[in-house]
Amino acid sequence: MPTRTNLFAAAFLRTNGRWSGAEVDLSEAEIADDVGDAVGEALGLTGDELVLLCVEVEDEWFALVRYEGDLDPRVFLSDAQAGATDPLGELFAELAGIAVDKETPDLGVRPGGDFELLTDFGLRAEELLELSVEEGMLPADVLSVVAERLAFGDELDRLR
């Protein structure tokens, strides 16, 4: 995968009601499972933890991935079209179960995946969707709002 200058990825581990974070290196991710492996490596996971991966690419799109024990990852992608135009976006689209048509790309921004992955933290699906499509909101801005709402804003700022 080509190296990006404007890629930020960090994973946040929730234990005992508190979040701790670490930057995640996705430069070697070639298949969807590599994303989870990179998260586990960055945080030293044992398998049962709740982890939220935040990824922002350029000023174009972001992904949120929730890992929880042995459950399949839950993924929200701010622009499903990233899967047709970006190799890393393709991995997140695959994780989210989003079908991507590279031959006839949809030029509109269309979020996809699991809109409810953060409802138990008080961030409703409608709010996540609104944030994702709000004009003037960059991926970094949206992730900052999400981090503040989930109480790991300081950790996100520390890693940026």
PDB file of N, CA and C in Angstrom, residues 61-156:
ATOM      1  N   TRP A  61     -12.054  11.373   3.980  1.00  0.00           N
ATOM      2  CA  TRP A  61     -12.961  10.424   4.614  1.00  0.00           C
ATOM      3  C   TRP A  61     -12.376   9.928   5.931  1.00  0.00           C
ATOM      4  N   PHE A  62     -13.242   9.311   6.734  1.00  0.00           N
ATOM      5  CA  PHE A  62     -12.794   8.697   7.979  1.00  0.00           C
ATOM      6  C   PHE A  62     -13.524   7.376   8.180  1.00  0.00           C
ATOM      7  N   ALA A  63     -12.935   6.566   9.042  1.00  0.00           N
ATOM      8  CA  ALA A  63     -13.542   5.293   9.412  1.00  0.00           C
ATOM      9  C   ALA A  63     -13.483   5.146  10.924  1.00  0.00           C
ATOM     10  N   LEU A  64     -14.506   4.532  11.473  1.00  0.00           N
ATOM     11  CA  LEU A  64     -14.543   4.127  12.872  1.00  0.00           C
ATOM     12  C   LEU A  64     -14.740   2.621  12.888  1.00  0.00           C
ATOM     13  N   VAL A  65     -13.904   1.914  13.617  1.00  0.00           N
ATOM     14  CA  VAL A  65     -14.031   0.468  13.712  1.00  0.00           C
ATOM     15  C   VAL A  65     -14.073   0.094  15.185  1.00  0.00           C
ATOM     16  N   ARG A  66     -15.100  -0.644  15.546  1.00  0.00           N
ATOM     17  CA  ARG A  66     -15.264  -1.084  16.938  1.00  0.00           C
ATOM     18  C   ARG A  66     -14.941  -2.573  17.021  1.00  0.00           C
ATOM     19  N   TYR A  67     -13.955  -2.870  17.830  1.00  0.00           N
ATOM     20  CA  TYR A  67     -13.582  -4.260  18.102  1.00  0.00           C
ATOM     21  C   TYR A  67     -14.006  -4.569  19.532  1.00  0.00           C
ATOM     22  N   GLU A  68     -14.637  -5.725  19.690  1.00  0.00           N
ATOM     23  CA  GLU A  68     -15.099  -6.105  21.024  1.00  0.00           C
ATOM     24  C   GLU A  68     -15.021  -7.614  21.168  1.00  0.00           C
ATOM     25  N   GLY A  69     -13.989  -8.057  21.878  1.00  0.00           N
ATOM     26  CA  GLY A  69     -13.805  -9.481  22.095  1.00  0.00           C
ATOM     27  C   GLY A  69     -13.740 -10.257  20.785  1.00  0.00           C
ATOM     28  N   ASP A  70     -14.475 -11.359  20.749  1.00  0.00           N
ATOM     29  CA  ASP A  70     -14.481 -12.230  19.568  1.00  0.00           C
ATOM     30  C   ASP A  70     -15.535 -11.851  18.543  1.00  0.00           C
ATOM     31  N   LEU A  71     -16.266 -10.774  18.788  1.00  0.00           N
ATOM     32  CA  LEU A  71     -17.304 -10.343  17.842  1.00  0.00           C
ATOM     33  C   LEU A  71     -16.666  -9.790  16.579  1.00  0.00           C
ATOM     34  N   ASP A  72     -17.395  -9.870  15.475  1.00  0.00           N
ATOM     35  CA  ASP A  72     -16.911  -9.261  14.239  1.00  0.00           C
ATOM     36  C   ASP A  72     -16.801  -7.759  14.440  1.00  0.00           C
ATOM     37  N   PRO A  73     -15.804  -7.138  13.804  1.00  0.00           N
ATOM     38  CA  PRO A  73     -15.677  -5.686  13.936  1.00  0.00           C
ATOM     39  C   PRO A  73     -16.901  -4.989  13.359  1.00  0.00           C
ATOM     40  N   ARG A  74     -17.263  -3.887  13.984  1.00  0.00           N
ATOM     41  CA  ARG A  74     -18.360  -3.043  13.495  1.00  0.00           C
ATOM     42  C   ARG A  74     -17.715  -1.802  12.910  1.00  0.00           C
ATOM     43  N   VAL A  75     -18.119  -1.436  11.692  1.00  0.00           N
ATOM     44  CA  VAL A  75     -17.418  -0.381  10.960  1.00  0.00           C
ATOM     45  C   VAL A  75     -18.390   0.663  10.437  1.00  0.00           C
ATOM     46  N   PHE A  76     -17.992   1.912  10.593  1.00  0.00           N
ATOM     47  CA  PHE A  76     -18.690   3.032   9.967  1.00  0.00           C
ATOM     48  C   PHE A  76     -17.684   3.727   9.063  1.00  0.00           C
ATOM     49  N   LEU A  77     -18.054   3.956   7.826  1.00  0.00           N
ATOM     50  CA  LEU A  77     -17.201   4.612   6.836  1.00  0.00           C
ATOM     51  C   LEU A  77     -17.922   5.872   6.373  1.00  0.00           C
ATOM     52  N   SER A  78     -17.272   7.023   6.528  1.00  0.00           N
ATOM     53  CA  SER A  78     -17.932   8.294   6.225  1.00  0.00           C
ATOM     54  C   SER A  78     -18.244   8.456   4.743  1.00  0.00           C
ATOM     55  N   ASP A  79     -17.512   7.755   3.893  1.00  0.00           N
ATOM     56  CA  ASP A  79     -17.761   7.824   2.455  1.00  0.00           C
ATOM     57  C   ASP A  79     -17.523   6.449   1.854  1.00  0.00           C
ATOM     58  N   ALA A  80     -18.604   5.746   1.568  1.00  0.00           N
ATOM     59  CA  ALA A  80     -18.494   4.398   1.031  1.00  0.00           C
ATOM     60  C   ALA A  80     -17.719   4.372  -0.277  1.00  0.00           C
ATOM     61  N   GLN A  81     -17.708   5.478  -0.997  1.00  0.00           N
ATOM     62  CA  GLN A  81     -16.995   5.548  -2.277  1.00  0.00           C
ATOM     63  C   GLN A  81     -15.484   5.446  -2.098  1.00  0.00           C
ATOM     64  N   ALA A  82     -14.989   5.692  -0.882  1.00  0.00           N
ATOM     65  CA  ALA A  82     -13.555   5.551  -0.618  1.00  0.00           C
ATOM     66  C   ALA A  82     -13.080   4.146  -0.971  1.00  0.00           C
ATOM     67  N   GLY A  83     -13.978   3.188  -0.885  1.00  0.00           N
ATOM     68  CA  GLY A  83     -13.640   1.816  -1.225  1.00  0.00           C
ATOM     69  C   GLY A  83     -13.346   1.607  -2.693  1.00  0.00           C
ATOM     70  N   ALA A  84     -13.835   2.494  -3.540  1.00  0.00           N
ATOM     71  CA  ALA A  84     -13.604   2.371  -4.981  1.00  0.00           C
ATOM     72  C   ALA A  84     -12.404   3.187  -5.435  1.00  0.00           C
ATOM     73  N   THR A  85     -11.984   4.143  -4.635  1.00  0.00           N
ATOM     74  CA  THR A  85     -10.954   5.070  -5.081  1.00  0.00           C
ATOM     75  C   THR A  85      -9.666   5.001  -4.274  1.00  0.00           C
ATOM     76  N   ASP A  86      -9.642   4.201  -3.219  1.00  0.00           N
ATOM     77  CA  ASP A  86      -8.508   4.210  -2.305  1.00  0.00           C
ATOM     78  C   ASP A  86      -8.264   2.788  -1.789  1.00  0.00           C
ATOM     79  N   PRO A  87      -7.037   2.270  -1.866  1.00  0.00           N
ATOM     80  CA  PRO A  87      -6.776   0.906  -1.393  1.00  0.00           C
ATOM     81  C   PRO A  87      -7.102   0.707   0.092  1.00  0.00           C
ATOM     82  N   LEU A  88      -6.794   1.691   0.925  1.00  0.00           N
ATOM     83  CA  LEU A  88      -7.131   1.568   2.337  1.00  0.00           C
ATOM     84  C   LEU A  88      -8.643   1.648   2.530  1.00  0.00           C
ATOM     85  N   GLY A  89      -9.285   2.522   1.777  1.00  0.00           N
ATOM     86  CA  GLY A  89     -10.740   2.609   1.819  1.00  0.00           C
ATOM     87  C   GLY A  89     -11.393   1.295   1.432  1.00  0.00           C
ATOM     88  N   GLU A  90     -10.772   0.601   0.499  1.00  0.00           N
ATOM     89  CA  GLU A  90     -11.288  -0.705   0.081  1.00  0.00           C
ATOM     90  C   GLU A  90     -11.273  -1.696   1.242  1.00  0.00           C
ATOM     91  N   LEU A  91     -10.228  -1.661   2.076  1.00  0.00           N
ATOM     92  CA  LEU A  91     -10.162  -2.553   3.238  1.00  0.00           C
ATOM     93  C   LEU A  91     -11.289  -2.246   4.230  1.00  0.00           C
ATOM     94  N   PHE A  92     -11.528  -0.949   4.454  1.00  0.00           N
ATOM     95  CA  PHE A  92     -12.586  -0.578   5.401  1.00  0.00           C
ATOM     96  C   PHE A  92     -13.968  -0.873   4.827  1.00  0.00           C
ATOM     97  N   ALA A  93     -14.147  -0.694   3.535  1.00  0.00           N
ATOM     98  CA  ALA A  93     -15.421  -1.051   2.904  1.00  0.00           C
ATOM     99  C   ALA A  93     -15.667  -2.556   3.050  1.00  0.00           C
ATOM    100  N   GLU A  94     -14.609  -3.350   2.875  1.00  0.00           N
ATOM    101  CA  GLU A  94     -14.740  -4.801   3.041  1.00  0.00           C
ATOM    102  C   GLU A  94     -15.123  -5.140   4.476  1.00  0.00           C
ATOM    103  N   LEU A  95     -14.447  -4.523   5.438  1.00  0.00           N
ATOM    104  CA  LEU A  95     -14.785  -4.760   6.852  1.00  0.00           C
ATOM    105  C   LEU A  95     -16.227  -4.375   7.156  1.00  0.00           C
ATOM    106  N   ALA A  96     -16.705  -3.316   6.504  1.00  0.00           N
ATOM    107  CA  ALA A  96     -18.065  -2.821   6.738  1.00  0.00           C
ATOM    108  C   ALA A  96     -19.119  -3.603   5.958  1.00  0.00           C
ATOM    109  N   GLY A  97     -18.670  -4.463   5.049  1.00  0.00           N
ATOM    110  CA  GLY A  97     -19.621  -5.208   4.219  1.00  0.00           C
ATOM    111  C   GLY A  97     -20.265  -4.349   3.151  1.00  0.00           C
ATOM    112  N   ILE A  98     -19.544  -3.319   2.691  1.00  0.00           N
ATOM    113  CA  ILE A  98     -20.066  -2.415   1.666  1.00  0.00           C
ATOM    114  C   ILE A  98     -19.596  -2.899   0.296  1.00  0.00           C
ATOM    115  N   ALA A  99     -20.546  -3.129  -0.589  1.00  0.00           N
ATOM    116  CA  ALA A  99     -20.206  -3.506  -1.958  1.00  0.00           C
ATOM    117  C   ALA A  99     -19.773  -2.263  -2.723  1.00  0.00           C
ATOM    118  N   VAL A 100     -18.633  -2.352  -3.385  1.00  0.00           N
ATOM    119  CA  VAL A 100     -18.079  -1.204  -4.096  1.00  0.00           C
ATOM    120  C   VAL A 100     -17.989  -1.532  -5.579  1.00  0.00           C
ATOM    121  N   ASP A 101     -18.462  -0.612  -6.408  1.00  0.00           N
ATOM    122  CA  ASP A 101     -18.377  -0.769  -7.852  1.00  0.00           C
ATOM    123  C   ASP A 101     -17.311   0.185  -8.375  1.00  0.00           C
ATOM    124  N   LYS A 102     -16.151  -0.367  -8.696  1.00  0.00           N
ATOM    125  CA  LYS A 102     -15.048   0.472  -9.165  1.00  0.00           C
ATOM    126  C   LYS A 102     -15.241   0.936 -10.606  1.00  0.00           C
ATOM    127  N   GLU A 103     -16.095   0.250 -11.348  1.00  0.00           N
ATOM    128  CA  GLU A 103     -16.315   0.589 -12.760  1.00  0.00           C
ATOM    129  C   GLU A 103     -17.191   1.822 -12.927  1.00  0.00           C
ATOM    130  N   THR A 104     -18.231   1.919 -12.116  1.00  0.00           N
ATOM    131  CA  THR A 104     -19.137   3.068 -12.202  1.00  0.00           C
ATOM    132  C   THR A 104     -19.265   3.702 -10.824  1.00  0.00           C
ATOM    133  N   PRO A 105     -18.239   4.445 -10.424  1.00  0.00           N
ATOM    134  CA  PRO A 105     -18.267   5.027  -9.082  1.00  0.00           C
ATOM    135  C   PRO A 105     -19.375   6.051  -8.909  1.00  0.00           C
ATOM    136  N   ASP A 106     -19.921   6.061  -7.709  1.00  0.00           N
ATOM    137  CA  ASP A 106     -20.931   7.038  -7.307  1.00  0.00           C
ATOM    138  C   ASP A 106     -20.172   8.266  -6.825  1.00  0.00           C
ATOM    139  N   LEU A 107     -20.396   9.410  -7.439  1.00  0.00           N
ATOM    140  CA  LEU A 107     -19.620  10.598  -7.110  1.00  0.00           C
ATOM    141  C   LEU A 107     -20.100  11.310  -5.850  1.00  0.00           C
ATOM    142  N   GLY A 108     -21.262  10.940  -5.352  1.00  0.00           N
ATOM    143  CA  GLY A 108     -21.756  11.582  -4.135  1.00  0.00           C
ATOM    144  C   GLY A 108     -21.176  10.945  -2.891  1.00  0.00           C
ATOM    145  N   VAL A 109     -21.028  11.724  -1.827  1.00  0.00           N
ATOM    146  CA  VAL A 109     -20.567  11.187  -0.545  1.00  0.00           C
ATOM    147  C   VAL A 109     -21.728  10.440   0.090  1.00  0.00           C
ATOM    148  N   ARG A 110     -21.482   9.190   0.378  1.00  0.00           N
ATOM    149  CA  ARG A 110     -22.537   8.342   0.941  1.00  0.00           C
ATOM    150  C   ARG A 110     -21.933   7.503   2.066  1.00  0.00           C
ATOM    151  N   PRO A 111     -22.224   7.861   3.322  1.00  0.00           N
ATOM    152  CA  PRO A 111     -21.720   7.049   4.432  1.00  0.00           C
ATOM    153  C   PRO A 111     -22.281   5.635   4.371  1.00  0.00           C
ATOM    154  N   GLY A 112     -21.555   4.699   4.972  1.00  0.00           N
ATOM    155  CA  GLY A 112     -22.014   3.322   4.963  1.00  0.00           C
ATOM    156  C   GLY A 112     -21.479   2.548   6.149  1.00  0.00           C
ATOM    157  N   GLY A 113     -22.000   1.350   6.304  1.00  0.00           N
ATOM    158  CA  GLY A 113     -21.572   0.484   7.399  1.00  0.00           C
ATOM    159  C   GLY A 113     -22.568   0.512   8.542  1.00  0.00           C
ATOM    160  N   ASP A 114     -22.050   0.373   9.750  1.00  0.00           N
ATOM    161  CA  ASP A 114     -22.856   0.275  10.966  1.00  0.00           C
ATOM    162  C   ASP A 114     -23.023   1.659  11.589  1.00  0.00           C
ATOM    163  N   PHE A 115     -24.169   2.258  11.363  1.00  0.00           N
ATOM    164  CA  PHE A 115     -24.447   3.600  11.866  1.00  0.00           C
ATOM    165  C   PHE A 115     -24.688   3.603  13.377  1.00  0.00           C
ATOM    166  N   GLU A 116     -24.910   2.431  13.962  1.00  0.00           N
ATOM    167  CA  GLU A 116     -25.277   2.345  15.378  1.00  0.00           C
ATOM    168  C   GLU A 116     -24.148   1.837  16.259  1.00  0.00           C
ATOM    169  N   LEU A 117     -22.917   1.822  15.757  1.00  0.00           N
ATOM    170  CA  LEU A 117     -21.830   1.225  16.534  1.00  0.00           C
ATOM    171  C   LEU A 117     -21.497   1.986  17.807  1.00  0.00           C
ATOM    172  N   LEU A 118     -21.990   3.214  17.968  1.00  0.00           N
ATOM    173  CA  LEU A 118     -21.683   3.992  19.171  1.00  0.00           C
ATOM    174  C   LEU A 118     -22.934   4.400  19.951  1.00  0.00           C
ATOM    175  N   THR A 119     -24.082   3.821  19.636  1.00  0.00           N
ATOM    176  CA  THR A 119     -25.322   4.223  20.320  1.00  0.00           C
ATOM    177  C   THR A 119     -25.269   3.934  21.814  1.00  0.00           C
ATOM    178  N   ASP A 120     -24.583   2.867  22.224  1.00  0.00           N
ATOM    179  CA  ASP A 120     -24.509   2.567  23.652  1.00  0.00           C
ATOM    180  C   ASP A 120     -23.633   3.567  24.406  1.00  0.00           C
ATOM    181  N   PHE A 121     -22.911   4.416  23.676  1.00  0.00           N
ATOM    182  CA  PHE A 121     -22.122   5.493  24.283  1.00  0.00           C
ATOM    183  C   PHE A 121     -22.849   6.832  24.164  1.00  0.00           C
ATOM    184  N   GLY A 122     -24.089   6.801  23.677  1.00  0.00           N
ATOM    185  CA  GLY A 122     -24.885   8.023  23.598  1.00  0.00           C
ATOM    186  C   GLY A 122     -24.777   8.775  22.281  1.00  0.00           C
ATOM    187  N   LEU A 123     -24.118   8.200  21.283  1.00  0.00           N
ATOM    188  CA  LEU A 123     -24.025   8.849  19.972  1.00  0.00           C
ATOM    189  C   LEU A 123     -24.965   8.102  19.018  1.00  0.00           C
ATOM    190  N   ARG A 124     -26.125   8.695  18.807  1.00  0.00           N
ATOM    191  CA  ARG A 124     -27.157   8.062  17.981  1.00  0.00           C
ATOM    192  C   ARG A 124     -26.729   7.972  16.519  1.00  0.00           C
ATOM    193  N   ALA A 125     -27.297   7.039  15.800  1.00  0.00           N
ATOM    194  CA  ALA A 125     -27.008   6.835  14.384  1.00  0.00           C
ATOM    195  C   ALA A 125     -27.265   8.111  13.588  1.00  0.00           C
ATOM    196  N   GLU A 126     -28.370   8.794  13.897  1.00  0.00           N
ATOM    197  CA  GLU A 126     -28.709  10.025  13.179  1.00  0.00           C
ATOM    198  C   GLU A 126     -27.646  11.099  13.371  1.00  0.00           C
ATOM    199  N   GLU A 127     -27.132  11.196  14.587  1.00  0.00           N
ATOM    200  CA  GLU A 127     -26.098  12.196  14.872  1.00  0.00           C
ATOM    201  C   GLU A 127     -24.810  11.890  14.115  1.00  0.00           C
ATOM    202  N   LEU A 128     -24.423  10.621  14.095  1.00  0.00           N
ATOM    203  CA  LEU A 128     -23.209  10.226  13.381  1.00  0.00           C
ATOM    204  C   LEU A 128     -23.351  10.524  11.890  1.00  0.00           C
ATOM    205  N   LEU A 129     -24.506  10.232  11.342  1.00  0.00           N
ATOM    206  CA  LEU A 129     -24.764  10.527   9.935  1.00  0.00           C
ATOM    207  C   LEU A 129     -24.724  12.032   9.672  1.00  0.00           C
ATOM    208  N   GLU A 130     -25.378  12.817  10.518  1.00  0.00           N
ATOM    209  CA  GLU A 130     -25.379  14.275  10.347  1.00  0.00           C
ATOM    210  C   GLU A 130     -23.970  14.848  10.390  1.00  0.00           C
ATOM    211  N   LEU A 131     -23.177  14.398  11.352  1.00  0.00           N
ATOM    212  CA  LEU A 131     -21.791  14.872  11.459  1.00  0.00           C
ATOM    213  C   LEU A 131     -21.003  14.539  10.190  1.00  0.00           C
ATOM    214  N   SER A 132     -21.246  13.364   9.653  1.00  0.00           N
ATOM    215  CA  SER A 132     -20.481  12.872   8.503  1.00  0.00           C
ATOM    216  C   SER A 132     -20.745  13.642   7.227  1.00  0.00           C
ATOM    217  N   VAL A 133     -21.943  14.173   7.096  1.00  0.00           N
ATOM    218  CA  VAL A 133     -22.295  14.860   5.854  1.00  0.00           C
ATOM    219  C   VAL A 133     -22.413  16.372   6.027  1.00  0.00           C
ATOM    220  N   GLU A 134     -22.150  16.863   7.235  1.00  0.00           N
ATOM    221  CA  GLU A 134     -22.266  18.297   7.479  1.00  0.00           C
ATOM    222  C   GLU A 134     -21.223  19.063   6.670  1.00  0.00           C
ATOM    223  N   GLU A 135     -21.698  20.042   5.934  1.00  0.00           N
ATOM    224  CA  GLU A 135     -20.811  20.835   5.094  1.00  0.00           C
ATOM    225  C   GLU A 135     -19.803  21.593   5.956  1.00  0.00           C
ATOM    226  N   GLY A 136     -18.553  21.560   5.534  1.00  0.00           N
ATOM    227  CA  GLY A 136     -17.499  22.268   6.245  1.00  0.00           C
ATOM    228  C   GLY A 136     -16.823  21.446   7.330  1.00  0.00           C
ATOM    229  N   MET A 137     -17.367  20.277   7.641  1.00  0.00           N
ATOM    230  CA  MET A 137     -16.764  19.408   8.658  1.00  0.00           C
ATOM    231  C   MET A 137     -15.746  18.492   7.995  1.00  0.00           C
ATOM    232  N   LEU A 138     -14.505  18.596   8.395  1.00  0.00           N
ATOM    233  CA  LEU A 138     -13.454  17.714   7.902  1.00  0.00           C
ATOM    234  C   LEU A 138     -13.456  16.431   8.732  1.00  0.00           C
ATOM    235  N   PRO A 139     -12.881  15.349   8.199  1.00  0.00           N
ATOM    236  CA  PRO A 139     -12.815  14.103   8.975  1.00  0.00           C
ATOM    237  C   PRO A 139     -12.210  14.301  10.370  1.00  0.00           C
ATOM    238  N   ALA A 140     -11.161  15.099  10.471  1.00  0.00           N
ATOM    239  CA  ALA A 140     -10.535  15.352  11.774  1.00  0.00           C
ATOM    240  C   ALA A 140     -11.516  16.022  12.729  1.00  0.00           C
ATOM    241  N   ASP A 141     -12.353  16.927  12.213  1.00  0.00           N
ATOM    242  CA  ASP A 141     -13.348  17.608  13.040  1.00  0.00           C
ATOM    243  C   ASP A 141     -14.381  16.615  13.580  1.00  0.00           C
ATOM    244  N   VAL A 142     -14.849  15.742  12.705  1.00  0.00           N
ATOM    245  CA  VAL A 142     -15.857  14.762  13.116  1.00  0.00           C
ATOM    246  C   VAL A 142     -15.285  13.824  14.166  1.00  0.00           C
ATOM    247  N   LEU A 143     -14.065  13.335  13.941  1.00  0.00           N
ATOM    248  CA  LEU A 143     -13.459  12.426  14.917  1.00  0.00           C
ATOM    249  C   LEU A 143     -13.238  13.129  16.258  1.00  0.00           C
ATOM    250  N   SER A 144     -12.938  14.419  16.232  1.00  0.00           N
ATOM    251  CA  SER A 144     -12.785  15.174  17.478  1.00  0.00           C
ATOM    252  C   SER A 144     -14.107  15.252  18.233  1.00  0.00           C
ATOM    253  N   VAL A 145     -15.197  15.475  17.513  1.00  0.00           N
ATOM    254  CA  VAL A 145     -16.521  15.515  18.142  1.00  0.00           C
ATOM    255  C   VAL A 145     -16.856  14.156  18.739  1.00  0.00           C
ATOM    256  N   VAL A 146     -16.621  13.090  17.987  1.00  0.00           N
ATOM    257  CA  VAL A 146     -16.879  11.736  18.474  1.00  0.00           C
ATOM    258  C   VAL A 146     -16.046  11.470  19.730  1.00  0.00           C
ATOM    259  N   ALA A 147     -14.763  11.811  19.682  1.00  0.00           N
ATOM    260  CA  ALA A 147     -13.875  11.574  20.821  1.00  0.00           C
ATOM    261  C   ALA A 147     -14.331  12.342  22.057  1.00  0.00           C
ATOM    262  N   GLU A 148     -14.767  13.575  21.878  1.00  0.00           N
ATOM    263  CA  GLU A 148     -15.267  14.357  23.012  1.00  0.00           C
ATOM    264  C   GLU A 148     -16.517  13.722  23.600  1.00  0.00           C
ATOM    265  N   ARG A 149     -17.419  13.289  22.724  1.00  0.00           N
ATOM    266  CA  ARG A 149     -18.671  12.671  23.188  1.00  0.00           C
ATOM    267  C   ARG A 149     -18.416  11.382  23.957  1.00  0.00           C
ATOM    268  N   LEU A 150     -17.379  10.633  23.556  1.00  0.00           N
ATOM    269  CA  LEU A 150     -17.075   9.358  24.201  1.00  0.00           C
ATOM    270  C   LEU A 150     -16.039   9.503  25.313  1.00  0.00           C
ATOM    271  N   ALA A 151     -15.591  10.734  25.567  1.00  0.00           N
ATOM    272  CA  ALA A 151     -14.668  11.059  26.662  1.00  0.00           C
ATOM    273  C   ALA A 151     -13.237  10.586  26.437  1.00  0.00           C
ATOM    274  N   PHE A 152     -12.776  10.577  25.168  1.00  0.00           N
ATOM    275  CA  PHE A 152     -11.349  10.342  24.938  1.00  0.00           C
ATOM    276  C   PHE A 152     -10.733  11.433  24.071  1.00  0.00           C
ATOM    277  N   GLY A 153     -11.331  12.609  24.120  1.00  0.00           N
ATOM    278  CA  GLY A 153     -10.838  13.743  23.347  1.00  0.00           C
ATOM    279  C   GLY A 153      -9.407  14.128  23.694  1.00  0.00           C
ATOM    280  N   ASP A 154      -9.071  14.113  24.984  1.00  0.00           N
ATOM    281  CA  ASP A 154      -7.705  14.457  25.389  1.00  0.00           C
ATOM    282  C   ASP A 154      -6.701  13.445  24.854  1.00  0.00           C
ATOM    283  N   GLU A 155      -7.070  12.177  24.867  1.00  0.00           N
ATOM    284  CA  GLU A 155      -6.179  11.132  24.327  1.00  0.00           C
ATOM    285  C   GLU A 155      -5.982  11.312  22.828  1.00  0.00           C
ATOM    286  N   LEU A 156      -7.062  11.631  22.113  1.00  0.00           N
ATOM    287  CA  LEU A 156      -6.957  11.873  20.668  1.00  0.00           C
ATOM    288  C   LEU A 156      -6.044  13.057  20.400  1.00  0.00           C
TER     289      LEU A 156
END
